[in-house]
Amino acid sequence: VQLVESGGGSVQPGGSLRLSCRASGFTFDLYNMLWVRQAPGKGLEWVASITRYSDSRKYIDSVKDRFIISRDNAKKMIYLQMNNLKPEDTGMYYCVRARGSLTPEGPGTQVTVSS
């Protein structure tokens, strides 16, 4: 299994970023997929999830109406469009398979929101 995240960076509050995650080594469309994050000094936090064929998406309350999760099964990609970013969105972001654990499966991508 390989999941490789990209697209992070440093932005000012109110800015936007689009995270990407490339999957390989498993049958991608058999899994619901998640984005999770870890803020400095804190534990892993589920952020968003999407079902196998994108028929259902869910978000933690703090990112609703700001973040959009999507996937492209043909390309084996997961995306997280993040708008109106806030300092509390700062952290390392990971895409993971929905398998009963939030443990990261890739290197993650750093998002820093600061003025």
Coordinates of C-alpha atoms in Angstrom, one line a residue:
V1 CA 0.0 0.0 0.0
Q2 CA 1.3 3.4 -0.9
L3 CA -0.5 6.7 -0.2
V4 CA 1.5 9.9 -1.1
E5 CA 0.1 13.3 -0.1
S6 CA 1.0 16.6 -1.7
G7 CA -0.2 20.2 -2.1
G8 CA 0.5 21.5 1.4
G9 CA 2.1 24.8 2.1
S10 CA 2.0 28.1 4.1
V11 CA -0.9 30.4 3.6
Q12 CA -2.5 33.4 5.3
P13 CA -5.8 33.1 7.1
G14 CA -8.6 33.1 4.5
G15 CA -6.4 31.5 1.9
S16 CA -6.9 28.2 0.0
L17 CA -5.0 25.0 -0.7
R18 CA -5.8 21.9 -2.6
L19 CA -4.3 18.7 -1.2
S20 CA -3.9 15.6 -3.4
C21 CA -3.2 12.0 -2.5
R22 CA -2.0 9.4 -5.0
A23 CA -2.9 5.8 -4.1
S24 CA -1.2 2.6 -5.3
G25 CA -0.7 -1.0 -4.3
F26 CA -4.3 -1.8 -3.4
T27 CA -7.7 -1.9 -5.1
F28 CA -8.6 1.7 -4.7
D29 CA -12.4 1.6 -5.4
L30 CA -12.9 -1.0 -2.7
Y31 CA -12.2 1.5 0.1
N32 CA -13.9 4.5 1.5
M33 CA -11.2 7.1 2.0
L34 CA -10.5 9.7 4.8
W35 CA -8.4 12.8 5.3
V36 CA -7.0 13.1 8.8
R37 CA -4.8 15.7 10.4
Q38 CA -2.5 16.2 13.3
A39 CA -2.0 19.6 14.8
P40 CA 1.3 20.3 16.6
G41 CA 1.3 18.5 20.0
K42 CA -2.1 17.0 19.4
G43 CA -3.5 13.6 18.4
L44 CA -4.8 12.5 15.0
E45 CA -8.2 14.0 14.1
W46 CA -10.6 12.8 11.4
V47 CA -11.4 15.7 9.0
A48 CA -13.4 14.3 6.1
S49 CA -14.5 11.0 4.5
I50 CA -15.8 9.9 1.1
T51 CA -17.4 6.7 0.1
R52 CA -16.2 4.4 -2.7
Y53 CA -18.2 6.0 -5.4
S54 CA -18.5 9.5 -3.9
D55 CA -22.1 9.1 -3.1
S56 CA -21.6 10.3 0.5
R57 CA -19.2 12.8 2.0
K58 CA -18.9 13.7 5.7
Y59 CA -16.9 16.4 7.5
I60 CA -15.9 17.4 11.0
D61 CA -18.0 20.3 12.0
S62 CA -15.1 22.7 12.1
V63 CA -14.5 22.4 8.4
K64 CA -18.0 22.1 7.0
D65 CA -18.7 24.7 4.3
R66 CA -15.0 25.3 3.9
F67 CA -13.5 22.0 2.8
I68 CA -14.5 19.6 0.0
I69 CA -13.3 16.1 -0.3
S70 CA -13.4 14.4 -3.7
R71 CA -11.9 11.4 -5.5
D72 CA -11.1 10.1 -9.0
N73 CA -11.2 6.3 -9.0
A74 CA -9.8 6.2 -12.6
K75 CA -6.7 8.1 -11.5
K76 CA -6.6 6.6 -8.0
M77 CA -6.5 10.1 -6.5
I78 CA -8.1 11.7 -3.4
Y79 CA -8.4 15.5 -3.1
L80 CA -9.2 18.0 -0.3
Q81 CA -10.1 21.5 -1.4
M82 CA -9.6 23.8 1.6
N83 CA -11.0 27.3 1.5
N84 CA -11.1 30.1 4.0
L85 CA -8.3 28.5 6.0
K86 CA -7.9 29.3 9.6
P87 CA -4.9 29.1 11.9
E88 CA -6.5 26.1 13.7
D89 CA -6.3 24.2 10.4
T90 CA -2.5 24.1 10.8
G91 CA -1.1 20.5 10.9
M92 CA 0.1 17.6 9.0
Y93 CA -2.6 16.1 6.7
Y94 CA -2.8 12.5 5.7
C95 CA -5.1 10.5 3.5
V96 CA -5.9 7.0 4.8
R97 CA -8.1 4.1 3.9
A98 CA -11.2 3.6 6.0
R99 CA -10.1 0.5 7.9
G100 CA -10.9 1.2 11.5
S101 CA -7.8 3.1 12.2
L102 CA -6.6 6.7 11.7
T103 CA -3.0 5.7 11.6
P104 CA -1.3 7.4 8.7
E105 CA -0.2 5.3 5.8
G106 CA 1.9 7.9 4.0
P107 CA 4.3 10.8 4.7
G108 CA 1.6 13.5 4.9
T109 CA 1.7 17.0 3.7
Q110 CA 2.2 20.1 6.0
V111 CA -0.4 22.9 6.1
T112 CA 0.5 26.0 7.9
V113 CA -2.0 28.9 8.3
S114 CA -0.5 32.0 9.7
S115 CA -0.4 35.7 9.2

